[in-house]
């Protein structure tokens, strides 16, 4: 499948058209950003590692009948995906308190949560991706009530599947972000990526961070940490 015109260039990926108008190519970049794009950098090899990790996780989710946009892996840092009409929302699920939850609500950092927390964010760089609830999304005409219910159900299901997948590999799934879109039939499908850029993942024994927090907080060893996640999830 050949890359045609560039349709979208985001902070971490590029989307290209293909000869099939229902399919696009998602190309993962080495570029990294954090804190609403205020911190910028590059992590050598990140694009290909994230593409591989995302492909493995999407394939694994397919085995549990989770609908995703993933079609197949292409060479290097590219993935063939179904073109979706993206819903400008981000769903976040948290199993352990950290990050913005600690800043905003003073949860003790690294505290395991008795009840997982589901959050919705509006995907809007100008507004700094604010936290919203479903009523904001309905009022803005972004998504219908049944779509938000499905986004919640799928995010919770994906959390259960990936939490135990990671646990069996000595990893902890701390929190993660997902994006959904509609396919040509209007069905809700998981899009975007699932990688250490969009999930927090810790080593189970040492709680060593193996995700983008190493970049956010200049902890070093970012590429090595991403590679470690890939090595662990590749061992079935
Ligand atoms: P951002 O736009 O947040 O900077 P990226 O660099 O990750 O993010 O760019 C990827 C873009 O592609 C995002 O806007 C994302 O919503 C969009 N996208 C993800 N999956 C699909 C898909 N299947 N079809 C169309 N667009 C998609
Ligand atoms: N996240 C993401 N993209 C965003 C915001 C958050 O992928 O635009 C992920 C982030 O990597 C973490 C989870 O969502 O795994 C929760 O992030 P949090 O709200 O703690 O925000 P942050 O610390 O990124 O400000």
Coordinates of C-alpha atoms and ligand atoms in Angstrom, one line a residue:
X1 CA 0.0 0.0 0.0
X2 CA 1.6 3.3 -1.1
X3 CA 1.6 6.6 0.7
X4 CA -0.3 9.4 -1.2
X5 CA -0.9 12.9 0.0
X6 CA -0.3 14.1 3.6
X7 CA -3.7 14.6 5.2
X8 CA -2.7 15.6 8.7
X9 CA 0.5 16.3 10.6
X10 CA 0.1 16.1 14.3
X11 CA 2.6 16.3 17.2
X12 CA 3.5 12.6 17.1
X13 CA 2.1 11.2 13.9
X14 CA 1.4 11.9 10.2
X15 CA -1.7 10.6 8.4
X16 CA -1.4 9.9 4.6
X17 CA -4.1 9.0 2.1
X18 CA -3.8 5.7 0.1
X19 CA -5.3 4.5 -3.2
X20 CA -8.2 3.1 -1.1
X21 CA -10.3 6.0 0.2
X22 CA -11.4 4.0 3.3
X23 CA -7.8 3.4 4.4
X24 CA -5.0 5.7 5.5
X25 CA -1.4 5.2 6.6
X26 CA -0.4 6.3 10.2
X27 CA 3.3 7.2 10.4
X28 CA 4.8 7.5 13.9
X29 CA 7.3 10.3 14.4
X30 CA 10.3 10.4 16.7
X31 CA 9.1 13.8 17.8
X32 CA 7.9 14.1 21.4
X33 CA 5.9 16.9 23.1
X34 CA 4.6 17.3 26.6
X35 CA 2.8 19.9 28.8
X36 CA 0.4 21.0 26.0
X37 CA 3.2 21.2 23.5
X38 CA 5.4 23.5 25.6
X39 CA 8.1 21.0 25.9
X40 CA 9.5 19.6 22.6
X41 CA 12.1 17.1 21.8
X42 CA 13.0 14.0 19.8
X43 CA 13.5 10.4 20.9
X44 CA 15.6 8.4 18.4
X45 CA 13.8 5.3 17.3
X46 CA 10.5 6.1 19.2
X47 CA 8.4 6.2 16.0
X48 CA 9.1 2.6 15.1
X49 CA 9.0 1.3 18.6
X50 CA 5.6 2.9 19.3
X51 CA 4.3 1.7 15.9
X52 CA 5.3 -1.9 16.9
X53 CA 3.9 -1.6 20.4
X54 CA 0.6 -0.2 19.1
X55 CA 0.3 -2.9 16.5
X56 CA 0.8 -5.7 19.1
X57 CA -1.8 -4.1 21.4
X58 CA -4.4 -3.5 18.7
X59 CA -4.0 -7.1 17.5
X60 CA -4.3 -8.4 21.0
X61 CA -7.5 -6.3 21.5
X62 CA -8.9 -7.7 18.3
X63 CA -8.7 -11.2 19.9
X64 CA -11.1 -9.9 22.5
X65 CA -13.4 -8.4 19.8
X66 CA -12.6 -4.8 20.6
X67 CA -13.2 -2.8 17.3
X68 CA -10.0 -0.9 16.3
X69 CA -8.9 1.0 13.2
X70 CA -5.8 -1.3 12.9
X71 CA -5.6 -3.1 9.6
X72 CA -1.9 -4.2 9.4
X73 CA 1.6 -3.3 10.1
X74 CA 3.6 -1.7 7.2
X75 CA 7.4 -1.4 7.1
X76 CA 9.3 0.7 9.7
X77 CA 7.2 3.3 11.5
X78 CA 4.0 2.9 9.5
X79 CA 0.6 1.2 10.1
X80 CA -2.3 0.8 7.7
X81 CA -5.5 1.8 9.4
X82 CA -9.2 2.4 8.6
X83 CA -9.9 6.1 8.0
X84 CA -12.3 7.3 10.8
X85 CA -14.3 10.5 11.4
X86 CA -12.5 11.2 14.7
X87 CA -14.5 12.4 17.8
X88 CA -12.5 15.3 19.3
X89 CA -12.5 13.7 22.8
X90 CA -9.9 11.8 24.8
X91 CA -10.9 9.2 27.3
X92 CA -8.6 8.6 30.2
X93 CA -8.7 5.6 32.6
X94 CA -6.7 5.6 35.8
X95 CA -5.8 2.7 38.0
X96 CA -3.2 4.5 40.1
X97 CA -3.2 8.2 41.0
X98 CA -0.5 10.3 39.4
X99 CA 0.0 13.1 36.9
X100 CA -2.7 15.7 36.5
X101 CA -4.9 13.9 39.1
X102 CA -2.3 14.6 41.8
X103 CA -1.9 18.2 40.7
X104 CA -5.6 19.0 40.4
X105 CA -7.1 17.0 43.3
X106 CA -4.2 16.4 45.6
X107 CA -4.4 12.6 45.5
X108 CA -1.3 11.1 47.1
X109 CA 1.1 10.3 44.2
X110 CA 1.3 6.6 43.2
X111 CA -1.8 5.7 45.3
X112 CA -3.6 2.6 43.8
X113 CA -7.2 3.6 43.3
X114 CA -10.0 1.4 44.9
X115 CA -12.2 2.5 41.9
X116 CA -10.7 3.2 38.5
X117 CA -11.4 6.7 37.4
X118 CA -12.8 7.5 33.9
X119 CA -12.3 11.0 32.5
X120 CA -13.2 12.8 29.4
X121 CA -11.1 15.6 27.9
X122 CA -11.9 17.9 25.0
X123 CA -9.3 17.5 22.3
X124 CA -8.6 21.2 21.6
X125 CA -5.0 22.5 21.7
X126 CA -6.1 26.2 21.9
X127 CA -8.1 25.4 25.1
X128 CA -5.3 23.1 26.5
X129 CA -7.4 19.9 26.2
X130 CA -9.7 20.7 29.2
X131 CA -11.4 18.1 31.4
X132 CA -15.1 18.0 30.6
X133 CA -18.1 15.8 31.3
X134 CA -20.5 14.1 28.9
X135 CA -23.1 16.9 29.2
X136 CA -20.5 19.4 27.7
X137 CA -19.9 16.9 24.9
X138 CA -23.7 16.6 24.2
X139 CA -24.2 20.4 24.3
X140 CA -21.3 20.9 21.9
X141 CA -22.8 18.3 19.5
X142 CA -19.5 16.3 19.6
X143 CA -21.0 13.0 20.5
X144 CA -24.4 11.4 21.3
X145 CA -25.2 9.9 24.7
X146 CA -25.0 6.3 23.4
X147 CA -21.6 7.1 21.9
X148 CA -20.3 8.3 25.2
X149 CA -21.7 5.2 26.9
X150 CA -19.9 3.0 24.3
X151 CA -16.7 5.0 24.8
X152 CA -16.9 4.4 28.5
X153 CA -17.7 0.7 28.1
X154 CA -14.9 0.1 25.6
X155 CA -12.4 2.1 27.7
X156 CA -13.3 0.0 30.7
X157 CA -13.0 -3.3 28.7
X158 CA -9.7 -2.2 27.2
X159 CA -8.4 -1.4 30.8
X160 CA -9.4 -4.8 32.1
X161 CA -7.7 -6.6 29.1
X162 CA -4.5 -4.5 29.0
X163 CA -4.1 -4.4 32.8
X164 CA -3.9 -8.2 33.1
X165 CA -1.8 -8.4 29.9
X166 CA 0.7 -6.1 31.4
X167 CA 0.6 -7.7 34.8
X168 CA 1.6 -11.1 33.3
X169 CA 4.6 -9.3 31.9
X170 CA 5.8 -7.7 35.2
X171 CA 4.3 -4.3 34.2
X172 CA 1.7 -2.0 35.8
X173 CA -0.8 -0.1 33.6
X174 CA -1.1 3.1 35.7
X175 CA -3.3 5.1 33.3
X176 CA -3.9 5.7 29.6
X177 CA -5.6 7.8 27.0
X178 CA -7.7 6.7 24.0
X179 CA -9.3 8.3 21.0
X180 CA -12.4 7.0 19.1
X181 CA -13.9 7.7 15.8
X182 CA -16.8 6.6 13.5
X183 CA -16.3 4.3 10.6
X184 CA -18.3 4.6 7.3
X185 CA -21.3 2.8 9.0
X186 CA -21.3 5.2 11.9
X187 CA -19.9 2.5 14.3
X188 CA -17.7 3.6 17.1
X189 CA -14.1 2.3 16.6
X190 CA -10.9 2.8 18.7
X191 CA -8.4 4.9 16.8
X192 CA -5.0 6.6 17.3
X193 CA -2.4 4.7 19.2
X194 CA -1.7 2.8 22.5
X195 CA 2.0 3.3 23.4
X196 CA 4.3 4.6 26.2
X197 CA 3.5 8.1 24.8
X198 CA -0.2 7.6 25.7
X199 CA 0.0 5.2 28.7
X200 CA 1.8 5.3 32.0
X201 CA 3.5 1.9 32.5
X202 CA 5.7 1.0 35.5
X203 CA 7.9 -2.0 36.3
X204 CA 5.8 -4.0 38.8
X205 CA 8.6 -4.7 41.3
X206 CA 10.6 -1.4 41.2
X207 CA 7.9 1.0 40.0
X208 CA 10.5 2.3 37.5
X209 CA 8.7 4.5 34.9
X210 CA 8.8 3.0 31.4
X211 CA 6.8 5.8 29.6
X212 CA 6.7 9.4 28.5
X213 CA 7.2 10.7 32.1
X214 CA 10.9 10.0 31.6
X215 CA 10.8 12.6 28.8
X216 CA 8.4 15.0 30.7
X217 CA 10.7 15.1 33.7
X218 CA 14.1 14.7 32.0
X219 CA 14.8 11.4 33.7
X220 CA 16.9 10.0 30.8
X221 CA 16.8 6.6 29.2
X222 CA 13.6 7.2 27.3
X223 CA 14.3 5.1 24.3
X224 CA 15.6 2.3 26.5
X225 CA 12.5 2.3 28.6
X226 CA 10.2 2.2 25.5
X227 CA 12.3 -0.7 24.1
X228 CA 11.9 -2.5 27.4
X229 CA 8.1 -2.2 27.2
X230 CA 8.3 -3.6 23.6
X231 CA 10.6 -6.5 24.7
X232 CA 8.3 -7.5 27.5
X233 CA 5.1 -7.4 25.6
X234 CA 6.7 -9.3 22.7
X235 CA 7.3 -12.2 25.0
X236 CA 4.0 -14.1 25.0
Ligands
LIG1 P1 -2.2 15.5 17.6 O1 -3.2 15.8 16.4 O2 -2.9 15.4 18.9 O3 -1.0 16.3 17.6 P2 -1.0 13.0 16.5 O4 0.3 13.6 16.1 O5 -1.1 11.8 17.2 O6 -1.9 14.0 17.4 O7 -1.8 13.0 15.1 C1 -2.6 12.0 14.7 C2 -4.0 12.5 14.3 O8 -4.7 11.5 13.6 C3 -4.8 12.9 15.5 O9 -5.5 14.1 15.3 C4 -5.8 11.7 15.6 O10 -7.0 12.1 16.2 C5 -6.0 11.3 14.1 N1 -6.4 9.9 13.9 C6 -6.1 8.9 14.7 N2 -6.6 7.7 14.1 C7 -7.2 8.1 13.0 C8 -8.0 7.4 12.0 N3 -8.2 6.1 12.1 N4 -8.5 8.1 11.0 C9 -8.3 9.5 10.9 N5 -7.6 10.2 11.8 C10 -7.1 9.5 12.8
LIG2 N1 -2.4 11.6 27.9 C1 -2.1 11.6 26.6 N2 -2.3 12.7 25.8 C2 -2.8 13.9 26.4 C3 -3.0 13.9 27.8 C4 -2.8 12.7 28.5 O1 -1.7 10.5 26.0 O2 -3.0 14.9 25.7 C5 -2.1 10.4 28.7 C6 -0.9 10.5 29.6 O3 0.2 10.0 29.0 C7 -1.3 9.6 30.8 C8 -2.8 9.7 30.9 O4 -3.2 10.2 29.6 O5 -1.0 8.2 30.5 C9 -3.3 10.7 32.0 O6 -2.6 11.9 31.8 P1 -2.7 13.1 32.9 O7 -4.1 13.6 32.9 O8 -2.1 12.7 34.2 O9 -1.9 14.3 32.2 P2 -0.5 14.8 32.1 O10 0.4 14.3 33.2 O11 -0.1 14.3 30.7 O12 -0.7 16.3 32.1

